[in-house]
mmCIF file of C-alpha atoms in Angstrom:
data_model
loop_
_atom_site.group_PDB
_atom_site.id
_atom_site.type_symbol
_atom_site.label_atom_id
_atom_site.label_comp_id
_atom_site.label_asym_id
_atom_site.label_seq_id
_atom_site.Cartn_x
_atom_site.Cartn_y
_atom_site.Cartn_z
ATOM 1 C CA UNK A 257 -11.488 0.258 27.082
ATOM 2 C CA UNK A 258 -7.673 0.612 26.427
ATOM 3 C CA UNK A 259 -4.661 -1.436 25.453
ATOM 4 C CA UNK A 260 -1.198 -1.726 26.107
ATOM 5 C CA UNK A 261 0.358 -0.340 22.869
ATOM 6 C CA UNK A 262 3.713 1.027 21.922
ATOM 7 C CA UNK A 263 4.036 4.841 22.472
ATOM 8 C CA UNK A 264 4.896 5.507 19.058
ATOM 9 C CA UNK A 265 4.095 3.679 15.548
ATOM 10 C CA UNK A 266 5.120 4.450 11.750
ATOM 11 C CA UNK A 267 2.263 6.321 10.098
ATOM 12 C CA UNK A 268 0.788 4.337 7.583
ATOM 13 C CA UNK A 269 0.906 6.435 4.481
ATOM 14 C CA UNK A 270 -1.418 4.950 2.597
ATOM 15 C CA UNK A 271 -4.825 5.754 4.636
ATOM 16 C CA UNK A 272 -7.366 7.821 3.399
ATOM 17 C CA UNK A 273 -7.126 10.601 1.399
ATOM 18 C CA UNK A 274 -9.073 13.034 3.553
ATOM 19 C CA UNK A 275 -9.030 16.697 1.790
ATOM 20 C CA UNK A 276 -9.267 19.566 4.014
ATOM 21 C CA UNK A 277 -11.938 22.488 3.715
ATOM 22 C CA UNK A 278 -12.523 25.183 5.708
ATOM 23 C CA UNK A 279 -13.814 23.879 8.742
ATOM 24 C CA UNK A 280 -17.019 25.323 10.321
ATOM 25 C CA UNK A 281 -18.204 24.332 14.214
ATOM 26 C CA UNK A 282 -20.816 21.955 14.970
ATOM 27 C CA UNK A 283 -22.030 21.283 18.922
ATOM 28 C CA UNK A 284 -21.035 18.227 19.865
ATOM 29 C CA UNK A 285 -22.099 17.999 23.416
ATOM 30 C CA UNK A 286 -24.019 15.764 25.578
ATOM 31 C CA UNK A 287 -22.853 13.619 28.397
ATOM 32 C CA UNK A 288 -19.901 14.733 30.123
ATOM 33 C CA UNK A 289 -19.603 18.634 30.214
ATOM 34 C CA UNK A 290 -21.276 21.665 28.278
ATOM 35 C CA UNK A 291 -20.204 22.118 24.533
ATOM 36 C CA UNK A 292 -18.138 24.491 23.587
ATOM 37 C CA UNK A 293 -18.250 27.590 21.258
ATOM 38 C CA UNK A 294 -16.232 25.282 18.303
ATOM 39 C CA UNK A 295 -12.907 23.106 18.087
ATOM 40 C CA UNK A 296 -9.935 24.755 17.353
ATOM 41 C CA UNK A 297 -9.620 22.897 13.711
ATOM 42 C CA UNK A 298 -6.015 24.327 12.796
ATOM 43 C CA UNK A 299 -4.199 20.933 14.263
ATOM 44 C CA UNK A 300 -7.117 18.799 12.731
ATOM 45 C CA UNK A 301 -7.032 20.294 9.809
ATOM 46 C CA UNK A 302 -3.039 20.099 9.316
ATOM 47 C CA UNK A 303 -3.218 16.461 10.194
ATOM 48 C CA UNK A 304 -5.635 15.611 7.601
ATOM 49 C CA UNK A 305 -3.574 17.405 5.154
ATOM 50 C CA UNK A 306 -0.277 15.779 5.871
ATOM 51 C CA UNK A 307 -2.030 12.742 5.686
ATOM 52 C CA UNK A 308 -3.164 13.341 2.644
ATOM 53 C CA UNK A 309 0.248 14.412 0.901
ATOM 54 C CA UNK A 310 2.068 11.492 2.660
ATOM 55 C CA UNK A 311 -0.255 9.045 1.127
ATOM 56 C CA UNK A 312 0.131 10.768 -2.686
ATOM 57 C CA UNK A 313 3.686 10.759 -2.118
ATOM 58 C CA UNK A 314 3.797 6.898 -0.798
ATOM 59 C CA UNK A 315 1.700 6.361 -4.401
ATOM 60 C CA UNK A 316 4.140 7.949 -6.375
ATOM 61 C CA UNK A 317 7.125 6.381 -4.523
ATOM 62 C CA UNK A 318 5.684 2.981 -4.840
ATOM 63 C CA UNK A 319 4.549 3.644 -8.124
ATOM 64 C CA UNK A 320 8.224 4.566 -9.166
ATOM 65 C CA UNK A 321 9.840 1.682 -7.152
ATOM 66 C CA UNK A 322 7.391 -1.014 -9.111
ATOM 67 C CA UNK A 323 8.512 0.510 -12.270
ATOM 68 C CA UNK A 324 12.429 0.989 -11.498
ATOM 69 C CA UNK A 325 12.482 -2.805 -10.270
ATOM 70 C CA UNK A 326 10.795 -3.375 -13.568
ATOM 71 C CA UNK A 327 13.414 -1.779 -15.409
ATOM 72 C CA UNK A 328 16.409 -3.500 -13.742
ATOM 73 C CA UNK A 329 14.706 -6.651 -14.546
ATOM 74 C CA UNK A 330 14.302 -5.692 -18.055
ATOM 75 C CA UNK A 331 18.098 -4.746 -18.439
ATOM 76 C CA UNK A 332 19.174 -8.094 -16.496
ATOM 77 C CA UNK A 333 17.336 -10.440 -18.880
ATOM 78 C CA UNK A 334 18.855 -8.382 -21.663
ATOM 79 C CA UNK A 335 22.042 -8.763 -20.666
ATOM 80 C CA UNK A 336 21.310 -12.762 -20.373
ATOM 81 C CA UNK A 337 19.873 -12.473 -23.539
ATOM 82 C CA UNK A 338 23.182 -10.954 -24.949
ATOM 83 C CA UNK A 339 25.518 -13.409 -23.777
ATOM 84 C CA UNK A 340 23.484 -16.009 -25.337
ATOM 85 C CA UNK A 341 23.822 -14.143 -28.347
ATOM 86 C CA UNK A 342 27.487 -13.738 -28.374
ATOM 87 C CA UNK A 343 27.736 -17.604 -28.009
ATOM 88 C CA UNK A 344 25.491 -17.883 -30.865
ATOM 89 C CA UNK A 345 27.419 -15.791 -33.139
ATOM 90 C CA UNK A 346 30.715 -17.658 -32.305
ATOM 91 C CA UNK A 347 28.860 -20.929 -33.170
ATOM 92 C CA UNK A 348 27.697 -19.557 -36.185
ATOM 93 C CA UNK A 349 31.151 -18.283 -37.317
ATOM 94 C CA UNK A 350 32.110 -22.017 -36.579
ATOM 95 C CA UNK A 351 29.866 -23.151 -38.652
ATOM 96 C CA UNK A 352 31.120 -20.674 -41.553
ATOM 97 C CA UNK A 353 34.612 -21.965 -41.048
ATOM 98 C CA UNK A 354 33.639 -25.298 -41.440
ATOM 99 C CA UNK A 355 31.150 -24.973 -44.430
ATOM 100 C CA UNK A 356 34.642 -22.872 -45.776
ATOM 101 C CA UNK A 357 36.967 -25.776 -45.000
ATOM 102 C CA UNK A 358 34.448 -28.231 -46.353
ATOM 103 C CA UNK A 359 34.322 -26.102 -49.983
ATOM 104 C CA UNK A 360 38.146 -26.271 -49.974
ATOM 105 C CA UNK A 361 38.423 -30.054 -49.673
ATOM 106 C CA UNK A 362 35.635 -31.327 -51.884
ATOM 107 C CA UNK A 363 37.532 -28.904 -54.648
ATOM 108 C CA UNK A 364 40.755 -30.479 -54.074
ATOM 109 C CA UNK A 365 42.244 -27.121 -53.241
ATOM 110 C CA UNK A 366 41.439 -25.771 -56.438
ATOM 111 C CA UNK A 367 39.448 -22.326 -57.180
ATOM 112 C CA UNK A 368 35.807 -23.119 -57.999
ATOM 113 C CA UNK A 369 36.487 -21.366 -61.425
ATOM 114 C CA UNK A 370 38.855 -24.833 -62.071
ATOM 115 C CA UNK A 371 36.603 -27.212 -60.510
ATOM 116 C CA UNK A 372 34.033 -25.629 -63.038
ATOM 117 C CA UNK A 373 36.185 -26.009 -66.387
ATOM 118 C CA UNK A 374 37.695 -29.128 -65.139
ATOM 119 C CA UNK A 375 34.916 -31.677 -63.974
ATOM 120 C CA UNK A 376 34.552 -34.959 -63.011
ATOM 121 C CA UNK A 377 31.050 -35.130 -63.517
ATOM 122 C CA UNK A 378 29.299 -31.847 -63.978
ATOM 123 C CA UNK A 379 25.994 -32.865 -61.975
ATOM 124 C CA UNK A 380 27.947 -33.915 -58.847
ATOM 125 C CA UNK A 381 29.457 -30.777 -58.850
ATOM 126 C CA UNK A 382 26.668 -28.662 -59.091
ATOM 127 C CA UNK A 383 24.520 -30.375 -56.824
ATOM 128 C CA UNK A 384 27.576 -30.139 -54.621
ATOM 129 C CA UNK A 385 28.085 -26.443 -55.007
ATOM 130 C CA UNK A 386 24.429 -25.501 -54.608
ATOM 131 C CA UNK A 387 24.501 -27.319 -51.391
ATOM 132 C CA UNK A 388 26.954 -25.564 -49.717
ATOM 133 C CA UNK A 389 25.628 -22.317 -51.147
ATOM 134 C CA UNK A 390 22.432 -23.031 -49.276
ATOM 135 C CA UNK A 391 24.403 -24.023 -46.330
ATOM 136 C CA UNK A 392 26.189 -21.093 -46.435
ATOM 137 C CA UNK A 393 23.585 -18.429 -47.332
ATOM 138 C CA UNK A 394 21.683 -19.696 -44.481
ATOM 139 C CA UNK A 395 24.523 -19.219 -41.806
ATOM 140 C CA UNK A 396 25.116 -15.985 -43.157
ATOM 141 C CA UNK A 397 21.632 -15.079 -42.731
ATOM 142 C CA UNK A 398 22.069 -16.437 -39.116
ATOM 143 C CA UNK A 399 24.958 -14.399 -38.416
ATOM 144 C CA UNK A 400 22.875 -11.133 -39.940
ATOM 145 C CA UNK A 401 19.673 -11.980 -37.999
ATOM 146 C CA UNK A 402 21.723 -12.435 -34.626
ATOM 147 C CA UNK A 403 23.703 -9.479 -35.238
ATOM 148 C CA UNK A 404 20.785 -7.419 -35.481
ATOM 149 C CA UNK A 405 19.530 -8.839 -32.241
ATOM 150 C CA UNK A 406 22.263 -8.285 -30.223
ATOM 151 C CA UNK A 407 22.103 -4.288 -31.491
ATOM 152 C CA UNK A 408 18.449 -4.663 -30.637
ATOM 153 C CA UNK A 409 19.337 -6.155 -27.100
ATOM 154 C CA UNK A 410 22.179 -3.609 -26.587
ATOM 155 C CA UNK A 411 20.076 -0.675 -27.263
ATOM 156 C CA UNK A 412 17.399 -1.783 -24.995
ATOM 157 C CA UNK A 413 19.662 -3.023 -22.338
ATOM 158 C CA UNK A 414 21.156 0.956 -22.329
ATOM 159 C CA UNK A 415 17.538 2.353 -22.343
ATOM 160 C CA UNK A 416 16.228 0.605 -19.496
ATOM 161 C CA UNK A 417 19.265 0.656 -17.379
ATOM 162 C CA UNK A 418 19.078 4.599 -18.058
ATOM 163 C CA UNK A 419 15.479 4.560 -17.112
ATOM 164 C CA UNK A 420 16.493 2.974 -14.172
ATOM 165 C CA UNK A 421 18.936 5.154 -12.921
ATOM 166 C CA UNK A 422 16.395 8.455 -13.359
ATOM 167 C CA UNK A 423 13.789 6.278 -11.346
ATOM 168 C CA UNK A 424 16.428 5.698 -8.434
ATOM 169 C CA UNK A 425 17.111 9.200 -8.538
ATOM 170 C CA UNK A 426 13.487 10.411 -8.243
ATOM 171 C CA UNK A 427 12.626 7.588 -5.790
ATOM 172 C CA UNK A 428 15.535 9.083 -3.601
ATOM 173 C CA UNK A 429 13.822 12.702 -3.722
ATOM 174 C CA UNK A 430 10.621 11.008 -2.754
ATOM 175 C CA UNK A 431 12.167 9.538 -0.091
ATOM 176 C CA UNK A 432 13.477 12.348 1.373
ATOM 177 C CA UNK A 433 9.869 14.170 0.496
ATOM 178 C CA UNK A 434 8.467 10.994 2.938
ATOM 179 C CA UNK A 435 10.932 12.204 5.566
ATOM 180 C CA UNK A 436 9.847 15.571 5.929
ATOM 181 C CA UNK A 437 6.630 14.715 5.966
ATOM 182 C CA UNK A 438 6.757 12.479 8.560
ATOM 183 C CA UNK A 439 8.519 14.882 10.620
ATOM 184 C CA UNK A 440 5.854 17.319 10.054
ATOM 185 C CA UNK A 441 2.954 15.125 10.558
ATOM 186 C CA UNK A 442 4.775 13.469 14.035
ATOM 187 C CA UNK A 443 4.392 17.132 15.462
ATOM 188 C CA UNK A 444 1.313 18.288 14.058
ATOM 189 C CA UNK A 445 -0.235 14.889 15.560
ATOM 190 C CA UNK A 446 1.120 15.431 19.163
ATOM 191 C CA UNK A 447 -0.374 19.119 19.014
ATOM 192 C CA UNK A 448 -3.592 17.880 18.042
ATOM 193 C CA UNK A 449 -3.264 15.490 20.826
ATOM 194 C CA UNK A 450 -2.430 18.285 23.231
ATOM 195 C CA UNK A 451 -5.392 20.010 22.708
ATOM 196 C CA UNK A 452 -7.648 17.032 22.925
ATOM 197 C CA UNK A 453 -6.121 16.034 26.067
ATOM 198 C CA UNK A 454 -6.883 19.182 27.549
ATOM 199 C CA UNK A 455 -10.844 19.029 26.440
ATOM 200 C CA UNK A 456 -11.065 15.596 27.695
ATOM 201 C CA UNK A 457 -9.532 16.688 31.147
ATOM 202 C CA UNK A 458 -12.178 19.931 30.891
ATOM 203 C CA UNK A 459 -14.853 17.274 30.060
ATOM 204 C CA UNK A 460 -16.006 19.786 27.713
ATOM 205 C CA UNK A 461 -16.753 18.597 24.210
ATOM 206 C CA UNK A 462 -15.829 21.126 22.040
ATOM 207 C CA UNK A 463 -17.609 21.673 18.515
ATOM 208 C CA UNK A 464 -16.874 18.810 15.389
ATOM 209 C CA UNK A 465 -14.459 19.883 12.938
ATOM 210 C CA UNK A 466 -16.010 19.278 9.392
ATOM 211 C CA UNK A 467 -13.592 18.028 6.983
ATOM 212 C CA UNK A 468 -14.022 16.989 3.343
ATOM 213 C CA UNK A 469 -14.998 13.185 3.318
ATOM 214 C CA UNK A 470 -12.972 10.640 1.756
ATOM 215 C CA UNK A 471 -14.599 8.775 -1.444
ATOM 216 C CA UNK A 472 -16.670 6.416 -0.702
ATOM 217 C CA UNK A 473 -17.484 2.858 -2.400
ATOM 218 C CA UNK A 474 -20.882 2.478 -3.443
ATOM 219 C CA UNK A 475 -22.583 -0.659 -2.103
ATOM 220 C CA UNK A 476 -20.749 -1.732 1.066
ATOM 221 C CA UNK A 477 -23.350 -1.357 3.939
ATOM 222 C CA UNK A 478 -20.486 -2.313 6.568
ATOM 223 C CA UNK A 479 -16.356 -1.667 6.378
ATOM 224 C CA UNK A 480 -13.761 -1.875 9.394
ATOM 225 C CA UNK A 481 -13.440 1.268 11.266
ATOM 226 C CA UNK A 482 -10.247 2.434 9.903
ATOM 227 C CA UNK A 483 -8.052 1.395 6.924
ATOM 228 C CA UNK A 484 -4.828 0.068 7.960
ATOM 229 C CA UNK A 485 -4.233 -1.196 11.389
ATOM 230 C CA UNK A 486 -2.927 -3.730 13.444
ATOM 231 C CA UNK A 487 -5.444 -5.563 16.067
ATOM 232 C CA UNK A 488 -4.093 -5.481 19.557
ATOM 233 C CA UNK A 489 -6.106 -6.056 22.908
ATOM 234 C CA UNK A 490 -9.169 -8.386 21.819
ATOM 235 C CA UNK A 491 -12.694 -8.775 23.380
ATOM 236 C CA UNK A 492 -12.841 -10.006 26.922
ATOM 237 C CA UNK A 493 -9.095 -10.083 27.038
ATOM 238 C CA UNK A 494 -7.340 -9.353 30.427
ATOM 239 C CA UNK A 495 -4.912 -6.379 31.479
ATOM 240 C CA UNK A 496 -3.835 -4.213 34.113
ATOM 241 C CA UNK A 497 -5.847 -1.474 32.774
ATOM 242 C CA UNK A 498 -9.587 -3.690 32.954
ATOM 243 C CA UNK A 499 -10.705 -4.796 36.270
ATOM 244 C CA UNK A 500 -12.312 -7.897 34.866
ATOM 245 C CA UNK A 501 -12.159 -7.651 30.904
ATOM 246 C CA UNK A 502 -11.891 -5.480 28.097
ATOM 247 C CA UNK A 503 -14.767 -4.276 26.479
ATOM 248 C CA UNK A 504 -14.160 -4.131 22.772
ATOM 249 C CA UNK A 505 -11.276 -4.468 20.149
ATOM 250 C CA UNK A 506 -8.562 -2.196 19.664
ATOM 251 C CA UNK A 507 -7.008 -1.141 16.346
ATOM 252 C CA UNK A 508 -3.500 -0.227 16.760
ATOM 253 C CA UNK A 509 -3.204 3.069 14.856
ATOM 254 C CA UNK A 510 -1.362 6.404 14.946
ATOM 255 C CA UNK A 511 -2.853 9.630 16.260
ATOM 256 C CA UNK A 512 -4.776 11.618 13.696
ATOM 257 C CA UNK A 513 -5.884 8.349 11.774
ATOM 258 C CA UNK A 514 -9.354 8.686 9.938
ATOM 259 C CA UNK A 515 -11.934 7.173 11.941
ATOM 260 C CA UNK A 516 -15.043 5.671 9.457
ATOM 261 C CA UNK A 517 -18.619 4.918 10.597
ATOM 262 C CA UNK A 518 -18.902 0.916 10.487
ATOM 263 C CA UNK A 519 -22.404 1.720 8.850
ATOM 264 C CA UNK A 520 -25.141 4.170 8.343
ATOM 265 C CA UNK A 521 -26.697 5.720 11.214
ATOM 266 C CA UNK A 522 -27.624 8.965 13.823
ATOM 267 C CA UNK A 523 -24.952 9.639 16.307
ATOM 268 C CA UNK A 524 -26.389 9.027 19.540
ATOM 269 C CA UNK A 525 -23.821 10.417 21.182
ATOM 270 C CA UNK A 526 -20.774 12.480 21.532
ATOM 271 C CA UNK A 527 -18.654 12.753 24.909
ATOM 272 C CA UNK A 528 -15.381 13.815 26.324
ATOM 273 C CA UNK A 529 -13.659 12.795 29.912
ATOM 274 C CA UNK A 530 -13.584 9.553 31.769
ATOM 275 C CA UNK A 531 -11.860 6.419 30.751
ATOM 276 C CA UNK A 532 -13.084 6.576 27.236
ATOM 277 C CA UNK A 533 -11.755 10.399 26.747
ATOM 278 C CA UNK A 534 -13.266 11.702 23.620
ATOM 279 C CA UNK A 535 -16.007 9.022 22.358
ATOM 280 C CA UNK A 536 -18.682 8.849 19.365
ATOM 281 C CA UNK A 537 -21.754 6.584 20.016
ATOM 282 C CA UNK A 538 -23.588 5.663 16.395
ATOM 283 C CA UNK A 539 -26.861 3.796 16.748
ATOM 284 C CA UNK A 540 -27.618 1.825 13.655
ATOM 285 C CA UNK A 541 -31.054 0.544 12.372
ATOM 286 C CA UNK A 542 -31.439 -2.577 14.278
ATOM 287 C CA UNK A 543 -30.887 -1.563 17.426
ATOM 288 C CA UNK A 544 -27.031 -1.968 17.590
ATOM 289 C CA UNK A 545 -24.732 0.694 18.352
ATOM 290 C CA UNK A 546 -20.859 1.331 17.950
ATOM 291 C CA UNK A 547 -18.609 3.705 19.797
ATOM 292 C CA UNK A 548 -15.485 5.046 19.073
ATOM 293 C CA UNK A 549 -13.065 6.018 21.646
ATOM 294 C CA UNK A 550 -9.921 7.501 22.683
ATOM 295 C CA UNK A 551 -10.006 10.054 20.047
ATOM 296 C CA UNK A 552 -8.036 13.191 19.232
ATOM 297 C CA UNK A 553 -10.980 14.929 17.324
ATOM 298 C CA UNK A 554 -14.698 14.477 15.996
ATOM 299 C CA UNK A 555 -16.189 15.516 12.861
ATOM 300 C CA UNK A 556 -19.891 14.648 13.518
ATOM 301 C CA UNK A 557 -22.234 16.155 16.344
ATOM 302 C CA UNK A 558 -25.563 14.545 18.273
ATOM 303 C CA UNK A 559 -28.030 13.534 16.084
ATOM 304 C CA UNK A 560 -26.212 13.718 12.555
ATOM 305 C CA UNK A 561 -26.705 11.128 10.287
ATOM 306 C CA UNK A 562 -23.928 9.450 8.917
ATOM 307 C CA UNK A 563 -23.202 7.422 6.340
ATOM 308 C CA UNK A 564 -20.928 4.271 5.874
ATOM 309 C CA UNK A 565 -17.309 4.844 5.609
ATOM 310 C CA UNK A 566 -18.093 8.507 6.488
ATOM 311 C CA UNK A 567 -15.528 10.458 8.498
ATOM 312 C CA UNK A 568 -16.437 10.628 11.672
ATOM 313 C CA UNK A 569 -13.385 11.226 13.935
ATOM 314 C CA UNK A 570 -9.427 11.274 14.137
ATOM 315 C CA UNK A 571 -7.901 8.806 16.402
ATOM 316 C CA UNK A 572 -5.727 9.759 19.439
ATOM 317 C CA UNK A 573 -5.119 8.409 22.990
ATOM 318 C CA UNK A 574 -7.470 10.404 25.258
ATOM 319 C CA UNK A 575 -8.478 8.784 28.841
ATOM 320 C CA UNK A 576 -7.559 5.632 30.243
ATOM 321 C CA UNK A 577 -5.108 4.990 27.251
ATOM 322 C CA UNK A 578 -1.442 4.268 27.030
ATOM 323 C CA UNK A 579 -0.619 4.726 23.532
ATOM 324 C CA UNK A 580 -2.355 5.858 20.479
ATOM 325 C CA UNK A 581 -5.075 3.428 19.166
ATOM 326 C CA UNK A 582 -9.023 3.186 18.586
ATOM 327 C CA UNK A 583 -11.237 1.474 20.762
ATOM 328 C CA UNK A 584 -14.077 -0.064 19.243
ATOM 329 C CA UNK A 585 -17.406 -1.704 21.095
ATOM 330 C CA UNK A 586 -20.616 -2.928 19.305
ATOM 331 C CA UNK A 587 -23.694 -2.801 21.842
ATOM 332 C CA UNK A 588 -26.962 -3.523 22.303
ATOM 333 C CA UNK A 589 -27.596 -0.037 23.932
ATOM 334 C CA UNK A 590 -25.596 3.132 23.593
ATOM 335 C CA UNK A 591 -24.401 2.646 27.102
ATOM 336 C CA UNK A 592 -21.715 1.236 28.294
ATOM 337 C CA UNK A 593 -22.106 -2.403 30.045
ATOM 338 C CA UNK A 594 -24.061 -3.777 26.807
ATOM 339 C CA UNK A 595 -20.719 -4.804 24.388
ATOM 340 C CA UNK A 596 -20.515 -7.762 22.489
ATOM 341 C CA UNK A 597 -17.493 -9.162 20.884
ATOM 342 C CA UNK A 598 -16.853 -6.652 17.400
ATOM 343 C CA UNK A 599 -14.813 -9.272 15.741
ATOM 344 C CA UNK A 600 -17.945 -11.853 14.638
ATOM 345 C CA UNK A 601 -20.405 -9.123 14.982
ATOM 346 C CA UNK A 602 -18.410 -7.530 11.877
ATOM 347 C CA UNK A 603 -18.013 -10.716 10.091
ATOM 348 C CA UNK A 604 -21.753 -11.288 10.319
ATOM 349 C CA UNK A 605 -22.168 -8.202 8.491
ATOM 350 C CA UNK A 606 -19.369 -9.136 5.819
ATOM 351 C CA UNK A 607 -16.642 -7.561 7.647
ATOM 352 C CA UNK A 608 -13.625 -9.639 8.063
ATOM 353 C CA UNK A 609 -10.673 -8.203 10.007
ATOM 354 C CA UNK A 610 -7.110 -8.360 8.985
ATOM 355 C CA UNK A 611 -4.456 -9.591 12.046
ATOM 356 C CA UNK A 612 -6.092 -12.160 13.650
ATOM 357 C CA UNK A 613 -5.701 -14.228 15.370
ATOM 358 C CA UNK A 614 -6.509 -12.094 18.138
ATOM 359 C CA UNK A 615 -5.612 -12.070 22.024
ATOM 360 C CA UNK A 616 -7.307 -14.671 24.351
ATOM 361 C CA UNK A 617 -10.897 -13.904 25.057
ATOM 362 C CA UNK A 618 -11.910 -14.655 28.850
ATOM 363 C CA UNK A 619 -15.132 -13.245 30.969
ATOM 364 C CA UNK A 620 -16.973 -9.925 29.887
ATOM 365 C CA UNK A 621 -16.118 -6.753 32.629
ATOM 366 C CA UNK A 622 -15.127 -3.648 33.061
ATOM 367 C CA UNK A 623 -12.334 -1.139 33.069
ATOM 368 C CA UNK A 624 -14.031 0.964 35.798
#
């Protein structure tokens, strides 16, 4: 059943990458009215394609932003290291000055040649000059190494700064493209929704839109029905739109969000019209059924076998709904009124939903 949601949400650009192929129609009747001769696939395909494009641009933008942050951090680090090297070089030069003054004092102000010709003690002179020479050489070498380090740091800082500026420019271009795609996607979503509203109002389920399936991870038997979401109305929660209590779990997502089968099974029903708007019911092994409601389009028909994670619909806001979201139920039968709380049921199947805690639960009831 519906939830009280904001009528407009930001598009989660990281949703699944659903590529589009030429669509074919499949009868998706059953329940409320006769099936039509195939749904207009243009809006569904355009929404799916824009989601795919937006996801690709977002990945590029996020990657570029992370790399820009990395290069900026490198430049900042090198700036600090350069300051340290400047201080070290200054200290080393002071050491060289101290050594020179020490040599001068030890020689009594005479040139080393004169000291050599007029020594008081040859051994002392040799030892003293040898020690000072080693210290002098060590300090000089340290100065050279520090200068080389300084030069390398300066070059690295310049490279990182140039890379950061280039990435910032590229990210600005990607951000502008994101805005353009967002505007196009927003228009395409409401075009899709208007077609869905017409179908739901007539009670005539049109044919399923066949779209390419996203890549599914092997080995997962159960998943959440949508990838990115915000949990809204929970099972049993109260509200003006339900006479007794909410019969499912709502996932706040934008119109056109890919909806996936939470587990393998067979489509028991595709129905249009009524409080649920456009809905799909899937029967799973073991007897439980899952319902997906308030949809804008379906990609499966009655009797279809579906796999875990298979794209079965696009979300919308048809039927008794105040804003875009997916209404999800778990039932002991395909029929309304046999629902159980979906969250613990999914958890028992290894699917833990994000966004908890949910709304306070109450007695199960009907919105009708």
